[in-house]
mmCIF file of C-alpha atoms and ligand atoms in Angstrom:
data_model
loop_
_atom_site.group_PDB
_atom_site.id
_atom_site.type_symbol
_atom_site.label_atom_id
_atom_site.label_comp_id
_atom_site.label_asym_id
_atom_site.label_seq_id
_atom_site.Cartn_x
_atom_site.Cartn_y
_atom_site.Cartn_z
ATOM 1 C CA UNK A 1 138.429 115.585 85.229
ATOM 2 C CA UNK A 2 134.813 115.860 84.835
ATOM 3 C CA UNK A 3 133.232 112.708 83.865
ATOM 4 C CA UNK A 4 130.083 112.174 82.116
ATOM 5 C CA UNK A 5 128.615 110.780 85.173
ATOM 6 C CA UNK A 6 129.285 114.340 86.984
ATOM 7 C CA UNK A 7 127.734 116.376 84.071
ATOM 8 C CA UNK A 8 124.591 113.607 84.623
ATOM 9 C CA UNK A 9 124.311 114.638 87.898
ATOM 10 C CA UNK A 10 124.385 118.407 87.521
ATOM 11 C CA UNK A 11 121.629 117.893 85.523
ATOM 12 C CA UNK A 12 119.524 115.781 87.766
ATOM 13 C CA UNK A 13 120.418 118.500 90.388
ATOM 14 C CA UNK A 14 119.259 121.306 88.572
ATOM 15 C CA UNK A 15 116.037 119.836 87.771
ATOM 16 C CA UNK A 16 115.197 117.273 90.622
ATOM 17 C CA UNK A 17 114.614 118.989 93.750
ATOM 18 C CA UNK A 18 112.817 115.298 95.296
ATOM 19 C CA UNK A 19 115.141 113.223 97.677
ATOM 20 C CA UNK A 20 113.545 110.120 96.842
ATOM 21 C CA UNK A 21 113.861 110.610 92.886
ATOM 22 C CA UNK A 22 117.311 111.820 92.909
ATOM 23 C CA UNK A 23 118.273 108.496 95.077
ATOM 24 C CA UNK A 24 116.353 106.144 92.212
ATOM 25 C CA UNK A 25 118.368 107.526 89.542
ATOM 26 C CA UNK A 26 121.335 107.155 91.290
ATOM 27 C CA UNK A 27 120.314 103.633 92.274
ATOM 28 C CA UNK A 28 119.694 102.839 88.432
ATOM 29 C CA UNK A 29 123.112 104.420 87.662
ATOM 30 C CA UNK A 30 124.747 102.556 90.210
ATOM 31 C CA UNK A 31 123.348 99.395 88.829
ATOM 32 C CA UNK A 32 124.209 100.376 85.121
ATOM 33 C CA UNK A 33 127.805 101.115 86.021
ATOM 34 C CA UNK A 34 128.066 97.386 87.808
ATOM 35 C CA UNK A 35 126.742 95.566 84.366
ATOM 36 C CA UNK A 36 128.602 97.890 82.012
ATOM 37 C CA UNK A 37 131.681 96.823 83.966
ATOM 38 C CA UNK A 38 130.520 93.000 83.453
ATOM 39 C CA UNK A 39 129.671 93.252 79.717
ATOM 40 C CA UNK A 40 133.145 94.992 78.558
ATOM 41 C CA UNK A 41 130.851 98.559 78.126
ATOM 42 C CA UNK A 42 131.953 101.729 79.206
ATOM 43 C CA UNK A 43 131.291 102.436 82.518
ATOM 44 C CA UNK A 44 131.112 106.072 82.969
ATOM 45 C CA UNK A 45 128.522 106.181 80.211
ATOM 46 C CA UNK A 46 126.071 103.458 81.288
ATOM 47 C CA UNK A 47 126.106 104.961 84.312
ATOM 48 C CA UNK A 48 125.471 108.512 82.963
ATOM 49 C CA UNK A 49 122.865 107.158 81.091
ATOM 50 C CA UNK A 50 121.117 105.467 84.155
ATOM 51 C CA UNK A 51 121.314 109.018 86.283
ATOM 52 C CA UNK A 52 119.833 111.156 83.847
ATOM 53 C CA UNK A 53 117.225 108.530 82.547
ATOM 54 C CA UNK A 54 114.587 110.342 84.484
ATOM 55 C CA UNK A 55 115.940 113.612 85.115
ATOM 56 C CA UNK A 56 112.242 115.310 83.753
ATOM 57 C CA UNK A 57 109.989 113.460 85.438
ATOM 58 C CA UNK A 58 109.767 116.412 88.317
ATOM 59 C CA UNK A 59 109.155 118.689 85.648
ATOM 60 C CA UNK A 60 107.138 117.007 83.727
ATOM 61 C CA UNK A 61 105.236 114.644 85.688
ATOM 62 C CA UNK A 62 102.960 112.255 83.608
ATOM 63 C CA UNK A 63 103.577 109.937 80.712
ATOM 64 C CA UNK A 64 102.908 112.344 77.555
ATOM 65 C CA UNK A 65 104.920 114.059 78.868
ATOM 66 C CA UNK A 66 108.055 112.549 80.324
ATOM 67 C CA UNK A 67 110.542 111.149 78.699
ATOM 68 C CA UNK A 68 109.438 113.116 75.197
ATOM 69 C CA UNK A 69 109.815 116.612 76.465
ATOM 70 C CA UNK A 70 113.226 116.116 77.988
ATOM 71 C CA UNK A 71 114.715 114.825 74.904
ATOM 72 C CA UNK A 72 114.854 118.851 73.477
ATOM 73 C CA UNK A 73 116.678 120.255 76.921
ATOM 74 C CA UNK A 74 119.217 117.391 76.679
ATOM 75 C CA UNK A 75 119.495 118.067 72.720
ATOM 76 C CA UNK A 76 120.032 121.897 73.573
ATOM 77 C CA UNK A 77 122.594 121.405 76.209
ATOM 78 C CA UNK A 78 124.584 119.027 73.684
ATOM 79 C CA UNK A 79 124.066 115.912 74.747
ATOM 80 C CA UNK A 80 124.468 113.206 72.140
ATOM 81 C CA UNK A 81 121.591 111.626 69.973
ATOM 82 C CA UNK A 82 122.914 107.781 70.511
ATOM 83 C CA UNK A 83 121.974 108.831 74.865
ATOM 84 C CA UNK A 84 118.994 110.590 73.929
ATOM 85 C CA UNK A 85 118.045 107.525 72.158
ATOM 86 C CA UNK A 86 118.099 105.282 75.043
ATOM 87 C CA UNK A 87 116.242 107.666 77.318
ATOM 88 C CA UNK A 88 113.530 107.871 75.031
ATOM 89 C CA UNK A 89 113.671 103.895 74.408
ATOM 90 C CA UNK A 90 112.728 103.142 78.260
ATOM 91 C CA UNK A 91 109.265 104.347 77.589
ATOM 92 C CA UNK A 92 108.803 102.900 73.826
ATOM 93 C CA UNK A 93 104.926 103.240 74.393
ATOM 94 C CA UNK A 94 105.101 106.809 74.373
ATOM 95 C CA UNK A 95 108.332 107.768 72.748
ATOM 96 C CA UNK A 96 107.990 105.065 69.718
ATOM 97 C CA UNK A 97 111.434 104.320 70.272
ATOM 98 C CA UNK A 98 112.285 100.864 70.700
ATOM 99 C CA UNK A 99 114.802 99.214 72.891
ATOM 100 C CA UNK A 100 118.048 98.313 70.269
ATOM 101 C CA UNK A 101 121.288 97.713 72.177
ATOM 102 C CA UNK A 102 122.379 96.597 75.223
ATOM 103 C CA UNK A 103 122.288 99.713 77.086
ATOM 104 C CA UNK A 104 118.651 100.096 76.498
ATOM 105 C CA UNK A 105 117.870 96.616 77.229
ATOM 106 C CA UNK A 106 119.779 97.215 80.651
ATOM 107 C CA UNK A 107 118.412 100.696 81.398
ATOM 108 C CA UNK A 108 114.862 99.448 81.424
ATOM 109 C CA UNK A 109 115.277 96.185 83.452
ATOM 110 C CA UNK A 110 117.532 98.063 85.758
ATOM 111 C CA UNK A 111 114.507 100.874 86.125
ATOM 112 C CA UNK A 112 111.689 99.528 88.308
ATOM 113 C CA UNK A 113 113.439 96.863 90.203
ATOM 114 C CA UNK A 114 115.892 100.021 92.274
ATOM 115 C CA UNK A 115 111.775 100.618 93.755
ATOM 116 C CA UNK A 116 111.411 97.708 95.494
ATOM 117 C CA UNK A 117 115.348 97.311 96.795
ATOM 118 C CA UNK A 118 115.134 101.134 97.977
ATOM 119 C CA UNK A 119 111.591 100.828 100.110
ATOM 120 C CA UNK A 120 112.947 97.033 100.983
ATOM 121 C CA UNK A 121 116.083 99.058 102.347
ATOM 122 C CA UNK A 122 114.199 102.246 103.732
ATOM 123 C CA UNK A 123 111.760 99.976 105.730
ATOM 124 C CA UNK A 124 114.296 97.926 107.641
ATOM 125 C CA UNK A 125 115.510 99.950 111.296
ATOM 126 C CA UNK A 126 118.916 100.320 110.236
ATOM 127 C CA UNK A 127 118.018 101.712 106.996
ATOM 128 C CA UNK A 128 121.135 100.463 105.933
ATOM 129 C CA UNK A 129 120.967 98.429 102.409
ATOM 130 C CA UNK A 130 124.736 96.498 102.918
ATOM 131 C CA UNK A 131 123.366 94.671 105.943
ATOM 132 C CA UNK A 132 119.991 93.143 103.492
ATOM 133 C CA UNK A 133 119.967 89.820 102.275
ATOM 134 C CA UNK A 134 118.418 89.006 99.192
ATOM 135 C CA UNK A 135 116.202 86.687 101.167
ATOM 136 C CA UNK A 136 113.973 89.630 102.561
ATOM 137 C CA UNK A 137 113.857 91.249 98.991
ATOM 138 C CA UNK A 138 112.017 87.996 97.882
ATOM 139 C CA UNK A 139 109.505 88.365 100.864
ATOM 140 C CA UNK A 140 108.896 91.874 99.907
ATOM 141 C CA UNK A 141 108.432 90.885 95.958
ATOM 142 C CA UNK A 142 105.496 88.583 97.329
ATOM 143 C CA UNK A 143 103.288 91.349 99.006
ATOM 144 C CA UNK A 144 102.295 92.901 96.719
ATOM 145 C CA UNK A 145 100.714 95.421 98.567
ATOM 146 C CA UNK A 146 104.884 96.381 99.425
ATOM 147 C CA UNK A 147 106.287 99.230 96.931
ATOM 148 C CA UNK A 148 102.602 98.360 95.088
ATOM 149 C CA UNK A 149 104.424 100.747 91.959
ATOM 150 C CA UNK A 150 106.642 98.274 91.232
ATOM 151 C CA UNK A 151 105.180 96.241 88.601
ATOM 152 C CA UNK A 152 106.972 92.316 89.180
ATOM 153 C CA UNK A 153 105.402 91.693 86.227
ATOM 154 C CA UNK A 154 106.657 94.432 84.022
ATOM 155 C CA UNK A 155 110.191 93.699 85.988
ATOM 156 C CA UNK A 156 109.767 90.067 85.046
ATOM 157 C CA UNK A 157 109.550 90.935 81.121
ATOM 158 C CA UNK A 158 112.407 93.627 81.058
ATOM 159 C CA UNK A 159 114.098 91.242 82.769
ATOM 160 C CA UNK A 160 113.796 88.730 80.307
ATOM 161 C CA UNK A 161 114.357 90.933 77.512
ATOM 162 C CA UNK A 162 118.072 91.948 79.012
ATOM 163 C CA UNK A 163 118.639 88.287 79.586
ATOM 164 C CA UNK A 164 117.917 87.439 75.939
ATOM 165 C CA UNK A 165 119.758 90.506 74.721
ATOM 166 C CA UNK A 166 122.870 90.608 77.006
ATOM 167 C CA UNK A 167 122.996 87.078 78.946
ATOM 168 C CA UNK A 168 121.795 84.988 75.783
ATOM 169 C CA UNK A 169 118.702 83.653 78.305
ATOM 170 C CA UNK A 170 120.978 82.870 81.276
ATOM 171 C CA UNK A 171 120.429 85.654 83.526
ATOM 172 C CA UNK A 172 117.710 84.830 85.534
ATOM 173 C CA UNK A 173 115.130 87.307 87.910
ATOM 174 C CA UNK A 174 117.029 86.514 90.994
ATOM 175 C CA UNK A 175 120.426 86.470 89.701
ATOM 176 C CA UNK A 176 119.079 89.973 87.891
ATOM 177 C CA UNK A 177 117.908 91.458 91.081
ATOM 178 C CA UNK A 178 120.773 90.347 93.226
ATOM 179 C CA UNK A 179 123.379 91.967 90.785
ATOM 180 C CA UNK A 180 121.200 95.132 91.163
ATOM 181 C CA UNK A 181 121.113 94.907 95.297
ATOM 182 C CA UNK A 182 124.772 94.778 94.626
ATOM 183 C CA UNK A 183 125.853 97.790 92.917
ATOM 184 C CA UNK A 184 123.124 99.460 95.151
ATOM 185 C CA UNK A 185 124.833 98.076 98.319
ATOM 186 C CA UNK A 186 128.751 99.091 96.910
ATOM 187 C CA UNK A 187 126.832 102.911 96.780
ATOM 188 C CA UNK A 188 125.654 102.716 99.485
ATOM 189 C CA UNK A 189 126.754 105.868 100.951
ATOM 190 C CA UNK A 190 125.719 107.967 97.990
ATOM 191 C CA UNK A 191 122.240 106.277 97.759
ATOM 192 C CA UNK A 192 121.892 107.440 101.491
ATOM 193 C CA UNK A 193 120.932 104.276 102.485
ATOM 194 C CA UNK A 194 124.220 103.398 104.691
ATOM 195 C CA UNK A 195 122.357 104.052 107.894
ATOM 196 C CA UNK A 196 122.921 107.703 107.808
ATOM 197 C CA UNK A 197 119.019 107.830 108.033
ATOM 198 C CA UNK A 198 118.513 105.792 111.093
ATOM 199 C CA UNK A 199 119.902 108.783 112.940
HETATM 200 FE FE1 FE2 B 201 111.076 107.249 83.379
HETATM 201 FE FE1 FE2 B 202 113.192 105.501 86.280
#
């Protein structure tokens, strides 16, 4: 049976030619799946949702452009309004559309954060994420000169968000990031980052 998560990925295929973007957008789906599995949501969804989020940004490579001018491709090819919605929602300063449910809330804070676990990961020898200890994601989160991108302030507030939204304030950055370096580590394989590279 083809799953949604499959029919995700086709897309992403057919319009992200980029190694290192394919892998985030697995890396945010694999981290959707593992909370839409701890908040009762459907998995195969959340995770669809996570693997496409970005699946323009190759083609259209800035912000006034990406995520608007996806929206009509995935509208054409019949995907549905409600995951159209959230796409659009994890850039709300150029979309307009706010974060609502708990998907969104999740999508965003799950985003940035995959940036700093997958250069953390690609940087050690082994290249191998299951053997990486939270410990050495913390070091990395305090140069800030490491995976400069990743804004730990903007990853701070969308974490905080999801924690209001989802965790009623109890999830906290670390707990957050952890759970993320989690799902990453139990995809190890597909994220590439099981060693094969060290070869
Ligand atoms: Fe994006
Ligand atoms: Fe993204």
């Amino acid at each position: 049976m083809t799953t949604l998560r499959d029919k995700a990925w086709e897309v992403v295929c057919e319009h992200v030619q980029d190694t290192g973007l394919r892998r985030h957008m697995l890396a945010v789906g694999a981290a959707m799946g593992w909370y839409a599995a701890q908040l009762g949501e459907d998995v195969d969804y959340w995770e669809a949702v996570g693997i496409i989020h970005d699946f323009d940004w190759e083609i259209h490579p800035d912000l006034d452009r990406h995520p608007t001018a996806g929206a009509p491709i995935l509208r054409a090819r019949g995907w549905d309004e409600e995951l159209i919605r959230t796409v659009l929602s994890h850039y709300e300063a150029g979309t307009g559309v706010p974060r609502e449910k708990p998907i969104d809330f999740a999508l965003l804070a799950c985003d940035e954060i995959t940036g700093l676990l997958i250069a953390s990961a690609l940087v050690r020898p082994s290249k191998d994420i299951r053997e990486m200890a939270i410990k050495s994601v913390k070091k990395k989160w305090k140069v800030r000169a490491f995976a400069a991108g990743v804004d730990r302030d903007h990853v701070i507030d969308v974490t905080e968000d999801f924690s209001q939204q989802c965790f009623d304030g109890t999830l906290d950055l670390w707990t957050h990031i952890n759970n993320v370096l989690t799902a990453m580590q139990a995809d190890a394989a597909r994220l590439d980052l099981d060693g094969a590279l060290a070869k």
